[in-house]
Amino acid sequence: GQNIDQPTEMTATEGAIVQINCTYQTSGFNGLFWYQQHAGEAPTFLSYNVLDGLEEKGRFSSFLSRSKGYSYLLLKELQMKDSASYLCAVRGADSWGKLQFGAGTQVVVTP
Amino acid sequence: DGGITQSPKYLFRKEGQNVTLSCEQNLNHDAMYWYRQDPGQGLRLIYYSQIVNDFQKGDIAEGYSVSREKKESFPLTVTSAQKNPTAFYLCASSSTDNQPQHFGDGTRLSIL
């Protein structure tokens, strides 16, 4: 089985930086995904890490350490539209395509 | 435009009734998935299908059934055996196991 933990909620100010941590315990590992989900909407894909290190994509970056079972999503220059839930999802080595999702971190951006 | 279409957006079920949620994709993806999302919780996998005419149970398959007669379509039936069906249902698809899953806009199911 897999266990994925991320904080329930984080609050930050517009223009600031927020780091959302995700820790996981899995029976094998074949990639970690981050999704953004606005209230009442479908999740949208943000980033994918399968090797250790940092992946940068504009204002969003994602980091992975497989030995520590740890990832983070970094949101820079926060904008009001970044207020959303951020979901960490892990694919195990024995499950083709299947993802196990964390409960999500609600990010609240204040003016 | 390519994408995943779920219908209806809102659905109401009476007790003892089966209801079917539609999911269609024109992305030519092999794999399709159904998830359930409850308030404040992550997505939980109900069923998934890797190829036509084949599907597997996910973590919470009891009370649900699916079919995959065409590559483009993966309908989900919520049966009367599912005693707590009120949730947000999301359909997703992906091309290969290294590609991200793309989601439809979801169907919100409630009990009358």
PDB file of C-alpha atoms in Angstrom:
ATOM      1  CA  GLY A   1       0.000   0.000   0.000  1.00  0.00           C
ATOM      2  CA  GLN A   2       0.893   3.673  -0.119  1.00  0.00           C
ATOM      3  CA  ASN A   3       0.635   6.486   2.402  1.00  0.00           C
ATOM      4  CA  ILE A   4       0.848  10.077   1.229  1.00  0.00           C
ATOM      5  CA  ASP A   5       0.941  13.035   3.614  1.00  0.00           C
ATOM      6  CA  GLN A   6       0.668  16.735   2.895  1.00  0.00           C
ATOM      7  CA  PRO A   7      -0.430  19.676   5.054  1.00  0.00           C
ATOM      8  CA  THR A   8      -4.133  20.471   5.090  1.00  0.00           C
ATOM      9  CA  GLU A   9      -3.913  24.227   4.589  1.00  0.00           C
ATOM     10  CA  MET A  10      -1.381  26.999   4.043  1.00  0.00           C
ATOM     11  CA  THR A  11      -1.871  30.756   3.875  1.00  0.00           C
ATOM     12  CA  ALA A  12       0.438  33.219   2.152  1.00  0.00           C
ATOM     13  CA  THR A  13       0.425  36.787   0.896  1.00  0.00           C
ATOM     14  CA  GLU A  14       0.179  37.834  -2.735  1.00  0.00           C
ATOM     15  CA  GLY A  15       3.690  38.069  -4.226  1.00  0.00           C
ATOM     16  CA  ALA A  16       5.224  35.737  -1.653  1.00  0.00           C
ATOM     17  CA  ILE A  17       6.572  32.181  -1.986  1.00  0.00           C
ATOM     18  CA  VAL A  18       4.921  29.048  -0.591  1.00  0.00           C
ATOM     19  CA  GLN A  19       6.379  25.543  -0.337  1.00  0.00           C
ATOM     20  CA  ILE A  20       4.003  22.573  -0.112  1.00  0.00           C
ATOM     21  CA  ASN A  21       5.619  19.412   1.213  1.00  0.00           C
ATOM     22  CA  CYS A  22       4.574  15.870   0.394  1.00  0.00           C
ATOM     23  CA  THR A  23       5.957  12.740   2.029  1.00  0.00           C
ATOM     24  CA  TYR A  24       5.151   9.253   0.854  1.00  0.00           C
ATOM     25  CA  GLN A  25       5.690   5.626   1.767  1.00  0.00           C
ATOM     26  CA  THR A  26       5.222   3.259  -1.141  1.00  0.00           C
ATOM     27  CA  SER A  27       5.923  -0.309  -2.157  1.00  0.00           C
ATOM     28  CA  GLY A  28       8.003   0.778  -5.147  1.00  0.00           C
ATOM     29  CA  PHE A  29       8.015   4.134  -6.892  1.00  0.00           C
ATOM     30  CA  ASN A  30       7.490   5.150 -10.502  1.00  0.00           C
ATOM     31  CA  GLY A  31       6.889   8.883 -10.443  1.00  0.00           C
ATOM     32  CA  LEU A  32       5.260  11.711  -8.500  1.00  0.00           C
ATOM     33  CA  PHE A  33       2.735  14.177  -9.906  1.00  0.00           C
ATOM     34  CA  TRP A  34       1.423  17.520  -8.682  1.00  0.00           C
ATOM     35  CA  TYR A  35      -2.035  18.744  -9.662  1.00  0.00           C
ATOM     36  CA  GLN A  36      -3.880  22.011  -9.013  1.00  0.00           C
ATOM     37  CA  GLN A  37      -7.608  21.894  -8.290  1.00  0.00           C
ATOM     38  CA  HIS A  38      -9.823  24.954  -7.968  1.00  0.00           C
ATOM     39  CA  ALA A  39     -13.016  24.505  -5.953  1.00  0.00           C
ATOM     40  CA  GLY A  40     -15.630  22.521  -7.859  1.00  0.00           C
ATOM     41  CA  GLU A  41     -13.355  21.967 -10.835  1.00  0.00           C
ATOM     42  CA  ALA A  42     -11.232  19.160 -12.241  1.00  0.00           C
ATOM     43  CA  PRO A  43      -7.572  18.789 -11.265  1.00  0.00           C
ATOM     44  CA  THR A  44      -5.079  20.147 -13.794  1.00  0.00           C
ATOM     45  CA  PHE A  45      -1.574  18.756 -14.216  1.00  0.00           C
ATOM     46  CA  LEU A  46       1.297  20.903 -12.920  1.00  0.00           C
ATOM     47  CA  SER A  47       4.461  18.806 -12.782  1.00  0.00           C
ATOM     48  CA  TYR A  48       6.001  15.339 -12.861  1.00  0.00           C
ATOM     49  CA  ASN A  49       9.168  14.064 -11.141  1.00  0.00           C
ATOM     50  CA  VAL A  50      10.614  10.602 -11.528  1.00  0.00           C
ATOM     51  CA  LEU A  51      14.320  11.337 -10.890  1.00  0.00           C
ATOM     52  CA  ASP A  52      15.827  13.212  -7.947  1.00  0.00           C
ATOM     53  CA  GLY A  53      16.142  16.939  -8.318  1.00  0.00           C
ATOM     54  CA  LEU A  54      14.311  20.075  -9.215  1.00  0.00           C
ATOM     55  CA  GLU A  55      11.953  20.579 -12.160  1.00  0.00           C
ATOM     56  CA  GLU A  56      11.177  24.219 -12.935  1.00  0.00           C
ATOM     57  CA  LYS A  57       8.205  25.422 -14.936  1.00  0.00           C
ATOM     58  CA  GLY A  58       7.691  29.152 -14.797  1.00  0.00           C
ATOM     59  CA  ARG A  59       6.489  30.235 -11.349  1.00  0.00           C
ATOM     60  CA  PHE A  60       6.100  26.605 -10.256  1.00  0.00           C
ATOM     61  CA  SER A  61       8.934  24.218  -9.326  1.00  0.00           C
ATOM     62  CA  SER A  62       8.824  20.699  -7.975  1.00  0.00           C
ATOM     63  CA  PHE A  63      11.544  18.792  -6.138  1.00  0.00           C
ATOM     64  CA  LEU A  64      11.954  15.081  -5.476  1.00  0.00           C
ATOM     65  CA  SER A  65      14.159  13.019  -3.161  1.00  0.00           C
ATOM     66  CA  ARG A  66      13.428   9.334  -3.642  1.00  0.00           C
ATOM     67  CA  SER A  67      15.704   8.210  -0.795  1.00  0.00           C
ATOM     68  CA  LYS A  68      13.749  10.408   1.629  1.00  0.00           C
ATOM     69  CA  GLY A  69      10.301   9.751   0.148  1.00  0.00           C
ATOM     70  CA  TYR A  70       9.856  13.504  -0.113  1.00  0.00           C
ATOM     71  CA  SER A  71       8.710  16.061  -2.631  1.00  0.00           C
ATOM     72  CA  TYR A  72       7.761  19.701  -2.531  1.00  0.00           C
ATOM     73  CA  LEU A  73       5.950  22.092  -4.826  1.00  0.00           C
ATOM     74  CA  LEU A  74       7.221  25.668  -4.766  1.00  0.00           C
ATOM     75  CA  LEU A  75       4.934  28.465  -5.870  1.00  0.00           C
ATOM     76  CA  LYS A  76       6.679  31.799  -6.455  1.00  0.00           C
ATOM     77  CA  GLU A  77       5.275  35.310  -6.954  1.00  0.00           C
ATOM     78  CA  LEU A  78       1.924  34.182  -5.641  1.00  0.00           C
ATOM     79  CA  GLN A  79      -1.163  35.517  -7.352  1.00  0.00           C
ATOM     80  CA  MET A  80      -4.761  35.513  -6.105  1.00  0.00           C
ATOM     81  CA  LYS A  81      -5.654  32.942  -8.783  1.00  0.00           C
ATOM     82  CA  ASP A  82      -3.207  30.500  -7.157  1.00  0.00           C
ATOM     83  CA  SER A  83      -5.712  30.006  -4.316  1.00  0.00           C
ATOM     84  CA  ALA A  84      -6.592  26.346  -4.848  1.00  0.00           C
ATOM     85  CA  SER A  85      -6.020  22.840  -3.564  1.00  0.00           C
ATOM     86  CA  TYR A  86      -2.718  21.211  -4.578  1.00  0.00           C
ATOM     87  CA  LEU A  87      -2.705  17.437  -4.855  1.00  0.00           C
ATOM     88  CA  CYS A  88       0.350  15.218  -4.574  1.00  0.00           C
ATOM     89  CA  ALA A  89      -0.019  11.856  -6.358  1.00  0.00           C
ATOM     90  CA  VAL A  90       2.371   8.898  -6.449  1.00  0.00           C
ATOM     91  CA  ARG A  91       2.553   6.029  -8.911  1.00  0.00           C
ATOM     92  CA  GLY A  92       3.837   2.785  -7.447  1.00  0.00           C
ATOM     93  CA  ALA A  93       6.116   0.443  -9.375  1.00  0.00           C
ATOM     94  CA  ASP A  94       3.585  -2.382  -9.415  1.00  0.00           C
ATOM     95  CA  SER A  95       0.571  -0.442 -10.693  1.00  0.00           C
ATOM     96  CA  TRP A  96       0.496   0.523 -14.357  1.00  0.00           C
ATOM     97  CA  GLY A  97      -0.634   4.127 -14.581  1.00  0.00           C
ATOM     98  CA  LYS A  98      -2.516   4.020 -11.273  1.00  0.00           C
ATOM     99  CA  LEU A  99      -2.026   6.994  -8.982  1.00  0.00           C
ATOM    100  CA  GLN A 100      -2.469   7.258  -5.228  1.00  0.00           C
ATOM    101  CA  PHE A 101      -3.499  10.784  -4.218  1.00  0.00           C
ATOM    102  CA  GLY A 102      -2.843  12.715  -1.034  1.00  0.00           C
ATOM    103  CA  ALA A 103      -5.758  14.611   0.535  1.00  0.00           C
ATOM    104  CA  GLY A 104      -4.563  17.900  -0.932  1.00  0.00           C
ATOM    105  CA  THR A 105      -3.228  21.156   0.509  1.00  0.00           C
ATOM    106  CA  GLN A 106      -5.548  24.152   0.387  1.00  0.00           C
ATOM    107  CA  VAL A 107      -3.504  27.280  -0.368  1.00  0.00           C
ATOM    108  CA  VAL A 108      -5.133  30.583   0.517  1.00  0.00           C
ATOM    109  CA  VAL A 109      -3.560  33.687  -1.008  1.00  0.00           C
ATOM    110  CA  THR A 110      -4.371  36.939   0.789  1.00  0.00           C
ATOM    111  CA  PRO A 111      -3.982  40.489  -0.576  1.00  0.00           C
TER     112      PRO A 111
ATOM    113  CA  ASP B   1     -10.540  20.394 -29.456  1.00  0.00           C
ATOM    114  CA  GLY B   2      -9.274  17.233 -27.819  1.00  0.00           C
ATOM    115  CA  GLY B   3     -10.421  16.497 -24.324  1.00  0.00           C
ATOM    116  CA  ILE B   4     -12.502  14.510 -21.890  1.00  0.00           C
ATOM    117  CA  THR B   5     -16.235  15.107 -21.638  1.00  0.00           C
ATOM    118  CA  GLN B   6     -18.253  14.063 -18.627  1.00  0.00           C
ATOM    119  CA  SER B   7     -22.026  14.271 -18.443  1.00  0.00           C
ATOM    120  CA  PRO B   8     -24.191  15.252 -16.804  1.00  0.00           C
ATOM    121  CA  LYS B   9     -22.583  17.946 -14.677  1.00  0.00           C
ATOM    122  CA  TYR B  10     -25.139  17.400 -11.893  1.00  0.00           C
ATOM    123  CA  LEU B  11     -27.115  14.219 -11.208  1.00  0.00           C
ATOM    124  CA  PHE B  12     -29.678  13.266  -8.614  1.00  0.00           C
ATOM    125  CA  ARG B  13     -30.403   9.706  -7.582  1.00  0.00           C
ATOM    126  CA  LYS B  14     -33.450   8.312  -5.859  1.00  0.00           C
ATOM    127  CA  GLU B  15     -33.107   5.458  -3.386  1.00  0.00           C
ATOM    128  CA  GLY B  16     -32.962   2.068  -5.070  1.00  0.00           C
ATOM    129  CA  GLN B  17     -32.071   3.588  -8.419  1.00  0.00           C
ATOM    130  CA  ASN B  18     -29.047   2.895 -10.625  1.00  0.00           C
ATOM    131  CA  VAL B  19     -27.546   5.883 -12.428  1.00  0.00           C
ATOM    132  CA  THR B  20     -24.919   6.009 -15.159  1.00  0.00           C
ATOM    133  CA  LEU B  21     -22.251   8.683 -15.535  1.00  0.00           C
ATOM    134  CA  SER B  22     -20.849   9.237 -18.992  1.00  0.00           C
ATOM    135  CA  CYS B  23     -17.174   9.755 -19.853  1.00  0.00           C
ATOM    136  CA  GLU B  24     -15.949  10.225 -23.438  1.00  0.00           C
ATOM    137  CA  GLN B  25     -12.452  11.130 -24.629  1.00  0.00           C
ATOM    138  CA  ASN B  26     -11.116  12.016 -28.082  1.00  0.00           C
ATOM    139  CA  LEU B  27      -7.450  12.053 -27.065  1.00  0.00           C
ATOM    140  CA  ASN B  28      -6.850   8.515 -28.378  1.00  0.00           C
ATOM    141  CA  HIS B  29      -5.735   7.488 -24.878  1.00  0.00           C
ATOM    142  CA  ASP B  30      -5.556   3.801 -24.017  1.00  0.00           C
ATOM    143  CA  ALA B  31      -6.084   4.106 -20.270  1.00  0.00           C
ATOM    144  CA  MET B  32      -9.152   5.520 -18.521  1.00  0.00           C
ATOM    145  CA  TYR B  33      -9.947   5.936 -14.832  1.00  0.00           C
ATOM    146  CA  TRP B  34     -12.832   6.766 -12.498  1.00  0.00           C
ATOM    147  CA  TYR B  35     -12.255   8.542  -9.207  1.00  0.00           C
ATOM    148  CA  ARG B  36     -14.476   9.622  -6.377  1.00  0.00           C
ATOM    149  CA  GLN B  37     -13.756  12.783  -4.356  1.00  0.00           C
ATOM    150  CA  ASP B  38     -15.425  13.595  -1.042  1.00  0.00           C
ATOM    151  CA  PRO B  39     -15.171  17.031   0.623  1.00  0.00           C
ATOM    152  CA  GLY B  40     -11.727  17.663   2.058  1.00  0.00           C
ATOM    153  CA  GLN B  41     -10.390  14.358   0.771  1.00  0.00           C
ATOM    154  CA  GLY B  42      -8.153  13.240  -2.021  1.00  0.00           C
ATOM    155  CA  LEU B  43      -9.219  11.268  -5.062  1.00  0.00           C
ATOM    156  CA  ARG B  44      -9.947   7.579  -4.572  1.00  0.00           C
ATOM    157  CA  LEU B  45      -9.795   5.160  -7.502  1.00  0.00           C
ATOM    158  CA  ILE B  46     -12.999   3.270  -8.301  1.00  0.00           C
ATOM    159  CA  TYR B  47     -12.165   1.426 -11.551  1.00  0.00           C
ATOM    160  CA  TYR B  48      -9.594   1.682 -14.300  1.00  0.00           C
ATOM    161  CA  SER B  49      -9.162   0.282 -17.785  1.00  0.00           C
ATOM    162  CA  GLN B  50      -5.955  -0.109 -19.758  1.00  0.00           C
ATOM    163  CA  ILE B  51      -7.467  -1.423 -23.007  1.00  0.00           C
ATOM    164  CA  VAL B  52     -10.853  -1.995 -24.600  1.00  0.00           C
ATOM    165  CA  ASN B  53     -12.935  -4.829 -23.096  1.00  0.00           C
ATOM    166  CA  ASP B  54     -10.751  -4.982 -20.003  1.00  0.00           C
ATOM    167  CA  PHE B  55     -10.981  -3.200 -16.649  1.00  0.00           C
ATOM    168  CA  GLN B  56      -9.834  -3.659 -13.053  1.00  0.00           C
ATOM    169  CA  LYS B  57     -11.215  -2.721  -9.669  1.00  0.00           C
ATOM    170  CA  GLY B  58      -9.629   0.157  -7.833  1.00  0.00           C
ATOM    171  CA  ASP B  59      -9.651   0.794  -4.098  1.00  0.00           C
ATOM    172  CA  ILE B  60     -13.411   1.405  -3.681  1.00  0.00           C
ATOM    173  CA  ALA B  61     -15.180  -0.598  -6.418  1.00  0.00           C
ATOM    174  CA  GLU B  62     -18.045  -1.948  -4.300  1.00  0.00           C
ATOM    175  CA  GLY B  63     -21.405  -0.614  -5.459  1.00  0.00           C
ATOM    176  CA  TYR B  64     -20.068   0.502  -8.847  1.00  0.00           C
ATOM    177  CA  SER B  65     -19.779  -1.088 -12.287  1.00  0.00           C
ATOM    178  CA  VAL B  66     -18.113  -0.061 -15.573  1.00  0.00           C
ATOM    179  CA  SER B  67     -17.789  -1.133 -19.178  1.00  0.00           C
ATOM    180  CA  ARG B  68     -15.195  -0.414 -21.867  1.00  0.00           C
ATOM    181  CA  GLU B  69     -16.705  -1.427 -25.183  1.00  0.00           C
ATOM    182  CA  LYS B  70     -15.030   1.406 -27.094  1.00  0.00           C
ATOM    183  CA  LYS B  71     -11.678   3.090 -26.632  1.00  0.00           C
ATOM    184  CA  GLU B  72     -13.343   6.488 -26.363  1.00  0.00           C
ATOM    185  CA  SER B  73     -15.945   5.627 -23.745  1.00  0.00           C
ATOM    186  CA  PHE B  74     -15.829   4.456 -20.120  1.00  0.00           C
ATOM    187  CA  PRO B  75     -19.236   4.831 -18.437  1.00  0.00           C
ATOM    188  CA  LEU B  76     -19.650   4.360 -14.686  1.00  0.00           C
ATOM    189  CA  THR B  77     -22.845   2.985 -13.143  1.00  0.00           C
ATOM    190  CA  VAL B  78     -23.561   3.798  -9.521  1.00  0.00           C
ATOM    191  CA  THR B  79     -25.795   0.980  -8.337  1.00  0.00           C
ATOM    192  CA  SER B  80     -28.320   0.903  -5.509  1.00  0.00           C
ATOM    193  CA  ALA B  81     -25.771  -1.162  -3.574  1.00  0.00           C
ATOM    194  CA  GLN B  82     -23.653   1.980  -3.119  1.00  0.00           C
ATOM    195  CA  LYS B  83     -25.170   3.312   0.088  1.00  0.00           C
ATOM    196  CA  ASN B  84     -23.298   6.609   0.201  1.00  0.00           C
ATOM    197  CA  PRO B  85     -23.044   7.782  -3.410  1.00  0.00           C
ATOM    198  CA  THR B  86     -23.043  11.544  -2.789  1.00  0.00           C
ATOM    199  CA  ALA B  87     -19.688  12.759  -4.112  1.00  0.00           C
ATOM    200  CA  PHE B  88     -17.842  14.440  -6.961  1.00  0.00           C
ATOM    201  CA  TYR B  89     -16.964  11.889  -9.653  1.00  0.00           C
ATOM    202  CA  LEU B  90     -13.989  12.469 -11.922  1.00  0.00           C
ATOM    203  CA  CYS B  91     -13.014  10.598 -15.068  1.00  0.00           C
ATOM    204  CA  ALA B  92      -9.434  10.689 -16.348  1.00  0.00           C
ATOM    205  CA  SER B  93      -7.390   9.275 -19.196  1.00  0.00           C
ATOM    206  CA  SER B  94      -3.731   8.871 -20.101  1.00  0.00           C
ATOM    207  CA  SER B  95      -1.746   7.672 -23.106  1.00  0.00           C
ATOM    208  CA  THR B  96       1.038   5.705 -21.405  1.00  0.00           C
ATOM    209  CA  ASP B  97       2.163   5.100 -17.855  1.00  0.00           C
ATOM    210  CA  ASN B  98       4.725   7.897 -18.099  1.00  0.00           C
ATOM    211  CA  GLN B  99       2.231  10.544 -19.099  1.00  0.00           C
ATOM    212  CA  PRO B 100       0.024  12.540 -16.725  1.00  0.00           C
ATOM    213  CA  GLN B 101      -3.629  11.764 -16.395  1.00  0.00           C
ATOM    214  CA  HIS B 102      -6.003  14.378 -17.819  1.00  0.00           C
ATOM    215  CA  PHE B 103      -9.347  14.934 -16.132  1.00  0.00           C
ATOM    216  CA  GLY B 104     -12.869  15.717 -17.233  1.00  0.00           C
ATOM    217  CA  ASP B 105     -14.891  18.442 -15.516  1.00  0.00           C
ATOM    218  CA  GLY B 106     -16.611  15.991 -13.191  1.00  0.00           C
ATOM    219  CA  THR B 107     -20.148  14.974 -12.261  1.00  0.00           C
ATOM    220  CA  ARG B 108     -21.628  15.921  -8.918  1.00  0.00           C
ATOM    221  CA  LEU B 109     -24.006  13.212  -7.695  1.00  0.00           C
ATOM    222  CA  SER B 110     -26.520  13.828  -4.923  1.00  0.00           C
ATOM    223  CA  ILE B 111     -29.284  11.819  -3.281  1.00  0.00           C
ATOM    224  CA  LEU B 112     -32.908  12.941  -3.487  1.00  0.00           C
TER     225      LEU B 112
END
